[in-house]
Amino acid sequence: MQELLYLVHRIPYPPNKGDKIRSYHLLRHLSERYRVHLGTFIDDENDRKYLAKVRNLCGETCFLDLHPKVARLRSLRGLFSGQPLSLPYYRDKRLQAWVSNILGTRPVRDALIFSSAMAQYVSHASHVRRTMDFVDIDSDKWMQYAATTSWPMSWIYQRESRLLLGYERQVVRDFDSATFVSEAEADLFKQLAPEAAAKVTYFNNGVDADYFSPQNIYANPYPTGTSILIFIGAMDYWANIDAVEWFARSVFPAISAQLPKVEFYIVGARPTATVTALAALPGVTVTGSVPDVRPYLAHASLAVAPLRIARGIQNKVLEAMAMEKIVIASPQAVEGISASPDQELVVANDESEFVSRIITLLQCVPNRALGRAARARVLKDYSWNESLGRIDTLLSQPQTS
């Protein structure tokens, strides 16, 4: 069996948030074809209980603790070295030593790197075929953050965007190939780095359509006699925080004024103080972590994705579509999803459109055809087996760099 080095910025389990869903399915797929040597960080102590499960999919492993507060302080070195802050944030001499040992002692021919900051560990490993899974264009995401904040943070985010884009372009020049989470994301990067366009491709995220199936039966977690709008996501992630705060404060009050029995549920782990405070608003519930999001999806009236900052593909949208839920989303939230507006999901451009379209949808007879069409789209275009076949094709090509 061939051997492969796989570096991931966060332990690829459990698959309960966007990056972990993709990195886990990649690991599981690769483990069927390669002896995978995994190097990764643990930034949540709760994830330690999954180490054995991850090890079972791997050959050699290196799990290192990453304390976010310490890493943020370490990242400030980038201000003095002219580097993007993301690089010192994830820099660790122990991981570098482990990578060097693996590449020096094991017959590794391929390295797959997940997230741009991890590329620094194989920057000089030109003797192996290196594939970079950027997933999203992180540099563009930092630019979006800059547009939503004031100085001095806006300056820091603009700096990060500029320097990180330079680093992303360098990585693609040095590596053999680079992938993104959607065709739209890949096309945008080709515009930002035209010199590397020939090396850039994509593979979609997938959905476990059997797990997220509308045929499964669940107890109703909601109060009787209510209509539920649901948002699901990791609630310590800035883009999700911004989305639910905007929706709860600027959109939902106008909906509940006309439809008093409508409630807004925010479902997801690690809610920040900003998110928790939203539970004080009338009709808003913040659940925190739940054992299974599917009962909440199954019994919700509508799934909302009012993201104003977004890149790539939103798994929360695909999972709701797989369960035949009508999803009403911002253009940013559906940018990388090949679904037809008003036929497979609903797009709202601003506050007034969210209000009017949600009220219309809640007052009408449920549109079962739209929900069925949504699931059909997921089954057609977002199967993990089909998506990950593109990685097999990449790894079978000759080395170019």
PDB file of C-alpha atoms in Angstrom, residues 98 100 189 231 331 343:
ATOM      1  CA  TRP A  98       7.613  14.912  13.013  1.00  0.00           C
ATOM      2  CA  SER A 100      10.687  15.794   8.587  1.00  0.00           C
ATOM      3  CA  PHE A 189      -8.827  32.008  -7.280  1.00  0.00           C
ATOM      4  CA  PHE A 231     -30.088  28.199  12.030  1.00  0.00           C
ATOM      5  CA  PRO A 331     -26.604  35.061  -1.899  1.00  0.00           C
ATOM      6  CA  GLN A 343     -36.995  25.763  -7.451  1.00  0.00           C
TER       7      GLN A 343
END
